[in-house]
mmCIF file of C-alpha atoms in Angstrom:
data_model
loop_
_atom_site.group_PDB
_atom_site.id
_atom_site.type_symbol
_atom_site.label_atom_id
_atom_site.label_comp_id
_atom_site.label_asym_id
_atom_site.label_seq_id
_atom_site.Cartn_x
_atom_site.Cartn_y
_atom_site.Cartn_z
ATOM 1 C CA UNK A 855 -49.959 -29.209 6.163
ATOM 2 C CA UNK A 856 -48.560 -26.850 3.543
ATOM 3 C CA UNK A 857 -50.662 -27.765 1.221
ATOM 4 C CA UNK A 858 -54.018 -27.392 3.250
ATOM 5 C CA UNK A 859 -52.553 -23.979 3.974
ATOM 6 C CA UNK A 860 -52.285 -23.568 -0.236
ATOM 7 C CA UNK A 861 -55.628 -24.782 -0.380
ATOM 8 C CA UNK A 862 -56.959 -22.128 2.346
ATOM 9 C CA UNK A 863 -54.653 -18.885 0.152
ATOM 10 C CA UNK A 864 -56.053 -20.061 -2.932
ATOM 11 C CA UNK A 865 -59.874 -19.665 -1.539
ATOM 12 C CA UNK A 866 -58.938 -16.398 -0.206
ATOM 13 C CA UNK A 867 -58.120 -15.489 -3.951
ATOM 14 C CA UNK A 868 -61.188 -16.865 -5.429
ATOM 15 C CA UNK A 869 -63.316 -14.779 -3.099
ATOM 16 C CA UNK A 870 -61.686 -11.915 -3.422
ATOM 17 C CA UNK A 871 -61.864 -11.886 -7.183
ATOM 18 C CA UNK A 872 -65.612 -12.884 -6.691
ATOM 19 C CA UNK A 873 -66.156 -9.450 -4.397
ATOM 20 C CA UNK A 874 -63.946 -7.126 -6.461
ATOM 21 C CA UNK A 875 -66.276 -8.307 -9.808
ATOM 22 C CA UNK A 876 -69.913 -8.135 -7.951
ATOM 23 C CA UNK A 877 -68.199 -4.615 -7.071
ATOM 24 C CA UNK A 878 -67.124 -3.398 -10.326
ATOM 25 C CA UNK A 879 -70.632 -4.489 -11.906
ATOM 26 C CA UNK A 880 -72.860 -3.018 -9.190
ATOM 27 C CA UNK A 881 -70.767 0.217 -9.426
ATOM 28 C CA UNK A 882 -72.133 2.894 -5.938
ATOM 29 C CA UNK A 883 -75.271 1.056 -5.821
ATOM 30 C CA UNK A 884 -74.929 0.465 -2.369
ATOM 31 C CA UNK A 885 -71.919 1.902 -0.576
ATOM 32 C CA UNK A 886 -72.973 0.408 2.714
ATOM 33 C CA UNK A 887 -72.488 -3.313 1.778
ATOM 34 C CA UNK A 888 -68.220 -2.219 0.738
ATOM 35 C CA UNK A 889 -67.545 -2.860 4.464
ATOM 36 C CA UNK A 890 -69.498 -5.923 4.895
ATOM 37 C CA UNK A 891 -67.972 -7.903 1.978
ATOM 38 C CA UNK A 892 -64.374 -6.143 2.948
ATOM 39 C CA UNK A 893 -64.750 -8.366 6.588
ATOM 40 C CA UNK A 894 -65.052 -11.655 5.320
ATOM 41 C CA UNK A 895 -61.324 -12.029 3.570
ATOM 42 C CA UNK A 896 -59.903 -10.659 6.606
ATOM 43 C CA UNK A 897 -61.335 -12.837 9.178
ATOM 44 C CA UNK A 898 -59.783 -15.378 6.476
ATOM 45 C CA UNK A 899 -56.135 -13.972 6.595
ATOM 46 C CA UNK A 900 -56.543 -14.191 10.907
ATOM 47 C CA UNK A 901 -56.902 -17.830 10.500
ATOM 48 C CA UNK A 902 -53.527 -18.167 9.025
ATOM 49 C CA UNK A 903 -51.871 -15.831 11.783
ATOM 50 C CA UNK A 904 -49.807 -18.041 13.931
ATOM 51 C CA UNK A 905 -51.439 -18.213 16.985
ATOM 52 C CA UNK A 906 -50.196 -18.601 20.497
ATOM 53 C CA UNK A 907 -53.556 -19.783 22.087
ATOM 54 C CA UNK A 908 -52.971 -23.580 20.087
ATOM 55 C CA UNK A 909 -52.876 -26.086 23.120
ATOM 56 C CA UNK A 910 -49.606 -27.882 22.263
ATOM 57 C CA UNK A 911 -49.278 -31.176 22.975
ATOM 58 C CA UNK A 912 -45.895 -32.945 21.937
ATOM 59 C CA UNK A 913 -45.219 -36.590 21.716
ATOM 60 C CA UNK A 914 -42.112 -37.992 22.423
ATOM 61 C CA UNK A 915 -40.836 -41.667 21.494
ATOM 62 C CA UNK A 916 -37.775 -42.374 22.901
ATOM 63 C CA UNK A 917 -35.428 -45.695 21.570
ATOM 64 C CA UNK A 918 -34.817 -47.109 25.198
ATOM 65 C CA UNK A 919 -34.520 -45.720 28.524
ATOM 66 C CA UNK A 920 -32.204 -48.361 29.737
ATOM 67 C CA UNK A 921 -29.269 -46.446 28.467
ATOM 68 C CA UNK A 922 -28.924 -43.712 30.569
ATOM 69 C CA UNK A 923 -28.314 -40.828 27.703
ATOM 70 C CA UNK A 924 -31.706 -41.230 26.552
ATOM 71 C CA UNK A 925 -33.376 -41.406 29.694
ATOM 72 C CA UNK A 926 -31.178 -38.149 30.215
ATOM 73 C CA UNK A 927 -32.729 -36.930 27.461
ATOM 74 C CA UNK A 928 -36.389 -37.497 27.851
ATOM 75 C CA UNK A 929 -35.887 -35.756 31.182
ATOM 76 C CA UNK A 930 -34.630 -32.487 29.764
ATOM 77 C CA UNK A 931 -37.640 -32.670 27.308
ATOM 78 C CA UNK A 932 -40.092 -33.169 29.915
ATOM 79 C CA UNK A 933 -38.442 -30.641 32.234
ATOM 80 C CA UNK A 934 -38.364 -27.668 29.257
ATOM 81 C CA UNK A 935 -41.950 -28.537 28.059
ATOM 82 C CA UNK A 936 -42.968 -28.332 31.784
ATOM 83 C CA UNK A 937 -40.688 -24.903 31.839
ATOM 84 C CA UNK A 938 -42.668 -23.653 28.916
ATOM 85 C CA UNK A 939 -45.951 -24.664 29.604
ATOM 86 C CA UNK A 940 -46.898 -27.316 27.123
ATOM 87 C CA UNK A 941 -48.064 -30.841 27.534
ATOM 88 C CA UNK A 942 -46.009 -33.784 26.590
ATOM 89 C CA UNK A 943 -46.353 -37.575 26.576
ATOM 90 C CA UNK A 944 -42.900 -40.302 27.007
ATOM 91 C CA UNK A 945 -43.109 -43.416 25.729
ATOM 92 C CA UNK A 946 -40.338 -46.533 26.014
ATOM 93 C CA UNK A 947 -40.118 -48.419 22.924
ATOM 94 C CA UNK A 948 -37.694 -50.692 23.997
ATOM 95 C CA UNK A 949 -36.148 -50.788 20.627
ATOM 96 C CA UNK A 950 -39.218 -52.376 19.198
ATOM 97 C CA UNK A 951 -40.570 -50.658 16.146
ATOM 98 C CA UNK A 952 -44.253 -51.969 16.282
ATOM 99 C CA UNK A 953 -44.528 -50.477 19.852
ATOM 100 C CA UNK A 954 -43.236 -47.066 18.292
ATOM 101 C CA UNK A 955 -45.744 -47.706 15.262
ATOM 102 C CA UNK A 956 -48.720 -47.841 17.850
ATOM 103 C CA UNK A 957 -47.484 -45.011 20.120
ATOM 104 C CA UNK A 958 -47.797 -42.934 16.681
ATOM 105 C CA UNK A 959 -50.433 -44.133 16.348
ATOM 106 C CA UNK A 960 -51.768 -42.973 20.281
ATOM 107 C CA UNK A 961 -50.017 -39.613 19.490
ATOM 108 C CA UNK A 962 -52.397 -38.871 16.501
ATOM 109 C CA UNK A 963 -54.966 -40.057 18.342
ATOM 110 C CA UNK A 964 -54.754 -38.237 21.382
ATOM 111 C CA UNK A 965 -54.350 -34.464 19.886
ATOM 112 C CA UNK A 966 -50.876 -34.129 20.245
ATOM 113 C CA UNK A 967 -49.354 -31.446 17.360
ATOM 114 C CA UNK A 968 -45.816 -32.571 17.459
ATOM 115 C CA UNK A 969 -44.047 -35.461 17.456
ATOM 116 C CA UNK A 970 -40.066 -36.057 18.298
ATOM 117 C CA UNK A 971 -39.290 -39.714 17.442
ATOM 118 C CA UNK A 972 -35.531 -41.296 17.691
ATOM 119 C CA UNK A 973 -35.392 -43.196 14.643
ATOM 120 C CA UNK A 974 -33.626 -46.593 15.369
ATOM 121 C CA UNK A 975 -35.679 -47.492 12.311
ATOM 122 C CA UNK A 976 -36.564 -44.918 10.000
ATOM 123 C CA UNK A 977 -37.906 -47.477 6.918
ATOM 124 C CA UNK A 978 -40.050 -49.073 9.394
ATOM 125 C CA UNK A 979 -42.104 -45.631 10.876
ATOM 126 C CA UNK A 980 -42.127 -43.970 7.480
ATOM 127 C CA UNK A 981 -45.459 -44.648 6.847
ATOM 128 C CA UNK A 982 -46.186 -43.413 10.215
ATOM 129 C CA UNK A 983 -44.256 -40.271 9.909
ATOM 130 C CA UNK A 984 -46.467 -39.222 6.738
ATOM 131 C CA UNK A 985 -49.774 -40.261 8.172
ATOM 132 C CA UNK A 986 -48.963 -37.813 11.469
ATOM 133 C CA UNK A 987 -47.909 -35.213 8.738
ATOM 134 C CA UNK A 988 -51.273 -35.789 6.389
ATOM 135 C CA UNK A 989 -52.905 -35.110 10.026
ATOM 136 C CA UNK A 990 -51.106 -32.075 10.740
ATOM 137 C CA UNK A 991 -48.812 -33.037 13.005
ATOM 138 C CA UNK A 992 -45.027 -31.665 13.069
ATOM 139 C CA UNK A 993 -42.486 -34.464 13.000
ATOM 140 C CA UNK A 994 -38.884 -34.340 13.962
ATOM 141 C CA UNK A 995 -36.808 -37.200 14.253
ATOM 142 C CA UNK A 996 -33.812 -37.910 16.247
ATOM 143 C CA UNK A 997 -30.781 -39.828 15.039
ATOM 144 C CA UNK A 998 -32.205 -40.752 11.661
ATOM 145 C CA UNK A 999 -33.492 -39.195 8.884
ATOM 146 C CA UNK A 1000 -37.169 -40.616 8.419
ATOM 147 C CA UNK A 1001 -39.133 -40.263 5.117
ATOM 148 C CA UNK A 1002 -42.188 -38.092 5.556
ATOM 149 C CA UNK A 1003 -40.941 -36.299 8.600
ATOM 150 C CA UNK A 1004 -40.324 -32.576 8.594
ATOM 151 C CA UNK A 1005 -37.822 -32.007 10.906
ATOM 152 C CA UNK A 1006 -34.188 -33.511 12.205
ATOM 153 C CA UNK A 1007 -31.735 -33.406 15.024
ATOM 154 C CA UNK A 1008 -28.940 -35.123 14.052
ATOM 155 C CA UNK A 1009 -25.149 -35.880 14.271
ATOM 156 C CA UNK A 1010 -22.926 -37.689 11.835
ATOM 157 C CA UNK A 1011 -22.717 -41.052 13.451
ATOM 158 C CA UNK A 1012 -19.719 -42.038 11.011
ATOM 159 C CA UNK A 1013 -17.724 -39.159 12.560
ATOM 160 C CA UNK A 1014 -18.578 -39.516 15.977
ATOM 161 C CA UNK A 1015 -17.707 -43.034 15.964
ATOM 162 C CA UNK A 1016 -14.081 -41.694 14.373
ATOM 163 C CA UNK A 1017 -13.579 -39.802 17.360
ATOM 164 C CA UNK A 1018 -14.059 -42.814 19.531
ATOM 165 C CA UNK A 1019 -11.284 -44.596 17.752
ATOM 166 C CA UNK A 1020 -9.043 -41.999 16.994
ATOM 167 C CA UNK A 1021 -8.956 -41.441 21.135
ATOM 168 C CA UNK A 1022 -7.722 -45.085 21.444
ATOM 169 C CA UNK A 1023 -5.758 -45.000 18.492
ATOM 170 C CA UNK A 1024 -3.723 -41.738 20.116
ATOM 171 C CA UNK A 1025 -3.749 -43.220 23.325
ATOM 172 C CA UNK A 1026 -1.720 -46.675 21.907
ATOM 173 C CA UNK A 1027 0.408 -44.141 20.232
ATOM 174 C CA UNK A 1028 1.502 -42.205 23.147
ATOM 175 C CA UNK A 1029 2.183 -45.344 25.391
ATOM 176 C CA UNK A 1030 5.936 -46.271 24.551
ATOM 177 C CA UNK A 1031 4.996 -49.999 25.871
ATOM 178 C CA UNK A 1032 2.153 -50.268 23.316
ATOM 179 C CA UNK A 1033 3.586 -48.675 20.516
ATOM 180 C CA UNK A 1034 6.097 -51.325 20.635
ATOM 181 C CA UNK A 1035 3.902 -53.927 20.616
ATOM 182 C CA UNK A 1036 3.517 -56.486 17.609
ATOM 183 C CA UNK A 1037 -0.046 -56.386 17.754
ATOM 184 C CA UNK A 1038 -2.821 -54.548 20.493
ATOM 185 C CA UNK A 1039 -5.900 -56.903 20.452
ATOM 186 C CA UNK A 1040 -8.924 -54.879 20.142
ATOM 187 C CA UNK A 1041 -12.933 -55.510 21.124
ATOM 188 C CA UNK A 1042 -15.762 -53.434 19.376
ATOM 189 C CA UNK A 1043 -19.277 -52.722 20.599
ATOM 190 C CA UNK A 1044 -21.311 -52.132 17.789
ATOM 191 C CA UNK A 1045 -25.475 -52.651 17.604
ATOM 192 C CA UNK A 1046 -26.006 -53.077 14.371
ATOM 193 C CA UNK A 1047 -30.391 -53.528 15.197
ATOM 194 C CA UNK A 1048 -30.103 -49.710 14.703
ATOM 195 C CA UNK A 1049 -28.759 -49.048 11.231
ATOM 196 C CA UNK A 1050 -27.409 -45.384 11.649
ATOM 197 C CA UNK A 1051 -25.097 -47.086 14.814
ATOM 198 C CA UNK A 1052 -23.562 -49.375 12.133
ATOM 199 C CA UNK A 1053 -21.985 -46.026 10.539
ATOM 200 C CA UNK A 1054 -20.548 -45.261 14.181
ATOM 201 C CA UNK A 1055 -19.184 -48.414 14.545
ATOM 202 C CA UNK A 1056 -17.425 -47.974 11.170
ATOM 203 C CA UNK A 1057 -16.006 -45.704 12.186
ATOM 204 C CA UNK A 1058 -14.650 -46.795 15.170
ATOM 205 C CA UNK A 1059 -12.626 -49.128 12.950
ATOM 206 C CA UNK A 1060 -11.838 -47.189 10.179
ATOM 207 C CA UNK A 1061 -9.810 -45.022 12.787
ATOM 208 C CA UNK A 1062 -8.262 -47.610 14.816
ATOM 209 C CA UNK A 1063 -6.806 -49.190 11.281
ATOM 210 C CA UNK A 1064 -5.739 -45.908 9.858
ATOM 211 C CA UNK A 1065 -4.396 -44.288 12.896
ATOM 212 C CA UNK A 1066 -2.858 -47.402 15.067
ATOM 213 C CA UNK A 1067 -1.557 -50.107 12.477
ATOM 214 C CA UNK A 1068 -0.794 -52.589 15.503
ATOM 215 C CA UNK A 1069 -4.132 -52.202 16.375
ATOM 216 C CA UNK A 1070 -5.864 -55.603 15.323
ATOM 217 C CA UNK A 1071 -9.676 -55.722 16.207
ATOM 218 C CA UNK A 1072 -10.314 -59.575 17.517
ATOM 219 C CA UNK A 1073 -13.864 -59.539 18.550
ATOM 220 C CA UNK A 1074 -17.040 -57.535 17.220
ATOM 221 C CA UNK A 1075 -20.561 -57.398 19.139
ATOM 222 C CA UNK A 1076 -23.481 -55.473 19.802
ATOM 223 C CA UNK A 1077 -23.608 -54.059 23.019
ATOM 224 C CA UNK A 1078 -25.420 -50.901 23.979
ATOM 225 C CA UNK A 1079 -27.676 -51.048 27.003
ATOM 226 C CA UNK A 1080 -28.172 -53.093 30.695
ATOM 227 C CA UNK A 1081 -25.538 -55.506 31.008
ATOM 228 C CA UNK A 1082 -24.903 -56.765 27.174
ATOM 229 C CA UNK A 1083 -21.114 -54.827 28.014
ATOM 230 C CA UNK A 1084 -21.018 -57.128 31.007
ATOM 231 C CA UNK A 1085 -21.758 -60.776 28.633
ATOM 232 C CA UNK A 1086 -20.080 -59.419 25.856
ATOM 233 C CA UNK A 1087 -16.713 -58.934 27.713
ATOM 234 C CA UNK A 1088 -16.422 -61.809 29.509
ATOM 235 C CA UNK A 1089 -17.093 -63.629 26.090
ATOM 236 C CA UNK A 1090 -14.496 -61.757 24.642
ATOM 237 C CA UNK A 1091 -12.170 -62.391 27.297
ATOM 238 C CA UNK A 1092 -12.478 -66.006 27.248
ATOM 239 C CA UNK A 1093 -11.790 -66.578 23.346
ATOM 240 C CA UNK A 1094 -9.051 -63.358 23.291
ATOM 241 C CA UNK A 1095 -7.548 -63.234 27.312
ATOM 242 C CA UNK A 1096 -4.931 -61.119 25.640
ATOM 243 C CA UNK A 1097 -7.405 -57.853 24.733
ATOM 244 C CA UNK A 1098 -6.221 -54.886 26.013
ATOM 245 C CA UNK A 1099 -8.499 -52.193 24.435
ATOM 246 C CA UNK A 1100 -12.062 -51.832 24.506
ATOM 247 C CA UNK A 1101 -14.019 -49.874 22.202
ATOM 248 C CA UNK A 1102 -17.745 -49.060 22.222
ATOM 249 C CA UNK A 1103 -21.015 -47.146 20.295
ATOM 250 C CA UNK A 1104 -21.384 -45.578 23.964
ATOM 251 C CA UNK A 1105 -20.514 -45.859 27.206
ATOM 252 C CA UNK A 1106 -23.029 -47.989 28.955
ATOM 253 C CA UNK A 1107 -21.566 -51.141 27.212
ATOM 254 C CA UNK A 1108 -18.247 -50.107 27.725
ATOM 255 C CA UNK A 1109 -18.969 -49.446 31.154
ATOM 256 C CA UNK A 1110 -19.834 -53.198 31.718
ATOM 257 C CA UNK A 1111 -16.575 -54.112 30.248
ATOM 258 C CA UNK A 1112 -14.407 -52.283 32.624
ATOM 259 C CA UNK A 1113 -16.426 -53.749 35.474
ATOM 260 C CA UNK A 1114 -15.497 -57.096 33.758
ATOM 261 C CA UNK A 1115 -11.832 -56.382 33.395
ATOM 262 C CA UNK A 1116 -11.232 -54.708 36.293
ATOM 263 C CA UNK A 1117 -13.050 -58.030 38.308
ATOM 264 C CA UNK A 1118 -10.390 -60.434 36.413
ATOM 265 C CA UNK A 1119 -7.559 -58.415 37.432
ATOM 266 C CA UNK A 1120 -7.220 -57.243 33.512
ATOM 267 C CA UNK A 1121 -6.100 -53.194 34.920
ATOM 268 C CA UNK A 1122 -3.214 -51.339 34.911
ATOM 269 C CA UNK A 1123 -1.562 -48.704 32.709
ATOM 270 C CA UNK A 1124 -1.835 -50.810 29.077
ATOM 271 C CA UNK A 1125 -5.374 -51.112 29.380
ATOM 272 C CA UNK A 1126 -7.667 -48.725 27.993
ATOM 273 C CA UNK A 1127 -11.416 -48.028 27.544
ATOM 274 C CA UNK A 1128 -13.393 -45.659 25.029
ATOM 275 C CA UNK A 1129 -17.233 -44.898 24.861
ATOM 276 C CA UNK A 1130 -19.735 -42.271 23.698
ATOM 277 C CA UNK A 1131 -22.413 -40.271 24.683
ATOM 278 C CA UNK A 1132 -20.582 -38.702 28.044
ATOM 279 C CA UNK A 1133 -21.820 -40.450 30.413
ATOM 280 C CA UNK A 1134 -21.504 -39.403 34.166
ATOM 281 C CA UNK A 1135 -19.968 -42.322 35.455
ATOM 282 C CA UNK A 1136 -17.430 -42.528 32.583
ATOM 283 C CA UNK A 1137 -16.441 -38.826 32.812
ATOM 284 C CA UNK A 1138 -15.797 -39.476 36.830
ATOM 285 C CA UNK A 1139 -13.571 -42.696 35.803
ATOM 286 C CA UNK A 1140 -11.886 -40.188 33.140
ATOM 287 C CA UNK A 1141 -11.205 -37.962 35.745
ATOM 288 C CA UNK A 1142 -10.077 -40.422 38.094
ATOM 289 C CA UNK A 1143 -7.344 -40.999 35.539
ATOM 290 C CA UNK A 1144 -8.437 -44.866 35.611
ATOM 291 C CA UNK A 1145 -7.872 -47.234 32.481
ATOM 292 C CA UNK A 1146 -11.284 -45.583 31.365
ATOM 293 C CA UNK A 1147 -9.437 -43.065 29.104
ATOM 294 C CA UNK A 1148 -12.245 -41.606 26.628
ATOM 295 C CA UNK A 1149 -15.768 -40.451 25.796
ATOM 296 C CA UNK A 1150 -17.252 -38.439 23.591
ATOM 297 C CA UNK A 1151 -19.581 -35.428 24.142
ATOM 298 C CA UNK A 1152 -23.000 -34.864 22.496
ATOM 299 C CA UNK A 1153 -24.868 -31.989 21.754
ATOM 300 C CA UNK A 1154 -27.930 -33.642 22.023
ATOM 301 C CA UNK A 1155 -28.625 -32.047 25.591
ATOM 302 C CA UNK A 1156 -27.685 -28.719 24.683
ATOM 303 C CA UNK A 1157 -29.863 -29.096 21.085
ATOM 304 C CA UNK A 1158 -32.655 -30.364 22.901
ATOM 305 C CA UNK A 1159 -34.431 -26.985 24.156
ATOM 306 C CA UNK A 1160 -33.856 -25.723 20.615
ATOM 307 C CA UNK A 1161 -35.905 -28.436 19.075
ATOM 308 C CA UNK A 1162 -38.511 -28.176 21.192
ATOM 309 C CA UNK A 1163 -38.718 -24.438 20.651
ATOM 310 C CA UNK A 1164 -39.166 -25.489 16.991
ATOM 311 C CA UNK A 1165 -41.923 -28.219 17.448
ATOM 312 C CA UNK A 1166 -44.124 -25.747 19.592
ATOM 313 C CA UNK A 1167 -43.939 -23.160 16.870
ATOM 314 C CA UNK A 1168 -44.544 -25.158 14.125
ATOM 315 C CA UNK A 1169 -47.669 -26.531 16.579
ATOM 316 C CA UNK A 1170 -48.881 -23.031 16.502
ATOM 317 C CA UNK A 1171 -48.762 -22.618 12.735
ATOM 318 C CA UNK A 1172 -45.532 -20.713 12.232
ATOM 319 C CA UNK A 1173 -43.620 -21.866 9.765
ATOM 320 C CA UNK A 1174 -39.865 -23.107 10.674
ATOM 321 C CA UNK A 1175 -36.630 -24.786 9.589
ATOM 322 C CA UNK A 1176 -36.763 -27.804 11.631
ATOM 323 C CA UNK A 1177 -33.197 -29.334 10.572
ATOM 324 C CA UNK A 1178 -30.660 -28.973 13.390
ATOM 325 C CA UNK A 1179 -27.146 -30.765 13.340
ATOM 326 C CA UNK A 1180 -25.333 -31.036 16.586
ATOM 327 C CA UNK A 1181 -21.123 -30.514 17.064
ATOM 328 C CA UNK A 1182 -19.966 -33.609 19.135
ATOM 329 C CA UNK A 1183 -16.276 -33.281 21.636
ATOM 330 C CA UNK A 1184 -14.173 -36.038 22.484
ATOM 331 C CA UNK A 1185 -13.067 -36.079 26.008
ATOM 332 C CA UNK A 1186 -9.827 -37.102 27.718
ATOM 333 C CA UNK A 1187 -8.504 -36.850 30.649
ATOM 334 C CA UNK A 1188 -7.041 -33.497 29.134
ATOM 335 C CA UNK A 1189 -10.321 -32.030 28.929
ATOM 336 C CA UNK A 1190 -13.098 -33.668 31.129
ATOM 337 C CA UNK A 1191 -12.830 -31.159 34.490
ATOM 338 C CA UNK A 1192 -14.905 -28.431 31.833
ATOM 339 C CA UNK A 1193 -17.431 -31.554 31.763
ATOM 340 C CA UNK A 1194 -17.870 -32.311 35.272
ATOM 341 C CA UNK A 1195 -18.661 -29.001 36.107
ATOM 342 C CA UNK A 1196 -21.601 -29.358 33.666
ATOM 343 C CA UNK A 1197 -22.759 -32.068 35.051
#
């Protein structure tokens, strides 16, 4: 894109030059061509002009809209493009990154002049990524930096994973009965398809070994959307009945496990349960002041309107600074009434 624009500045140069010489050698000869040849690099410089009359049309490939904060999110997309007048197409990858490949590949087709994309696999759309840019297209990618796209909205994974663990590391700490335990058995979520979530999970355990040294993680899976928290407990629970702390990459895993837990009798004060993304249903349980104890919040929804500001005014030719990194909260039961009245 910016070098077609290049291309279009260094014309206007050449042609001027052109003018001003026929000019200098014709001297007055004919004062009533001046305005004539005057017209033509201004109707040149208009083009440029970023123009609100561009039909925008934004394409939006979302991960999976089985989890819940992603469907959240493609709503609040949909709802502020409708809010602002511009078209925009949603499409389900299911975690499959030749069904993103060929929605790209419908985007470019179709007309659209931005493209949001999360990036569960930013090697494997690269190529993608530049050929929408080659076409003009504005790309921002969510969760993933993606070679060839222009923009981001990010958050560091490695730190919001921390948060996770640090919550159930300070939560064995403040429990007398836990603190004087030899060892607290420990399951992880993790979903380590998406490589950016492997960082998260990292840090989940990074915290829980620095910050709780009787924490001992037993069991290690992926699960992050339907009911992979439901399987994965119950398989934890049958090689480790003794696990009293569930960790997760977000909350709709996590969510299964309490169901699990809570089903086999596994409740009670020396239990706890910590997720991501804030969803609804855990922020009610953290309220509740069940053995759910712990989420944390992502600016992802409140980013969201922000980003697609940017993609409709890079669609109409303006030029922007498309990288946007988003705070993320952990929430306790200390904290999560200013949440509920969000949602």
């Amino acid at each position: 894109m910016k070098n077609t624009r290049i291309k279009k500045l260094l014309a206007m140069v050449i042609t001027s030059s052109i003018c001003l010489t026929a000019l200098a050698g014709c001297g007055s000869s004919s004062d009533s061509k001046a305005p004539a040849e005057e017209s033509a690099p201004s109707e040149s410089a208009e083009s440029e002009t970023p123009s609100s009359d561009v039909k925008v049309k934004i394409g939006v490939s979302m991960s999976t809209t089985q989890n819940l904060f992603y469907s959240k999110m493609a709503q609040i997309i949909q709802d502020y493009c409708k809010e602002k007048g511009v078209e925009c197409m949603v499409t389900d990858e299911n975690n499959d990154v030749n069904k993103q490949i060929s929605s790209f590949e419908n985007f470019i087709s179709s007309g659209c002049t931005a493209i949001m994309a999360v990036a569960f696999d930013p090697d494997g759309i690269s190529d993608m990524a530049k050929k929408a840019t080659e076409s003009g297209i504005y790309v921002m990618t969510y969760d993933g930096i993606v070679d060839g796209a222009e923009g981001s909205l990010n958050l560091d994974n490695y730190v919001y994973g921390y948060q996770t663990g640090k919550m159930a590391a300070d939560w064995i700490n403040a429990n007398p009965d836990l603190k004087a335990q030899e060892v607290i058995e420990v399951g992880v979520f993790d979903y380590p398809d998406i490589p950016l979530i492997i960082d998260r999970a990292k840090g989940i355990v990074d915290a829980l070994t620095e910050l709780a040294p009787n924490a001992k993680v037993v069991a290690q899976q992926k699960a992050g959307v339907g009911d992979e928290g439901n399987i994965q407990a119950e398989n934890f629970l049958a090689a480790h009945p003794d696990i009293q702390v569930i960790c997760g990459i977000n909350d709709t895993g996590v969510l299964g496990a309490y169901e699990v837990f809570k089903a086999q009798g596994k409740e009670g004060d020396n239990y706890g349960f910590f997720g991501a993304d804030g969803d609804p249903q855990a922020l009610q349980l953290i309220s509740d002041d069940t053995m759910y104890r712990g989420t944390v919040m992502s600016g992802a929804y409140d980013a969201l309107p922000g980003a697609i500001d940017i993609l409709i005014a890079a669609s109409q030719g303006e030029e922007v600074d498309g990288t946007i990194i988003y705070e993320t909260t952990p929430v306790t039961i200390d904290n999560v009434g200013d949440y509920l009245e969000e949602e």
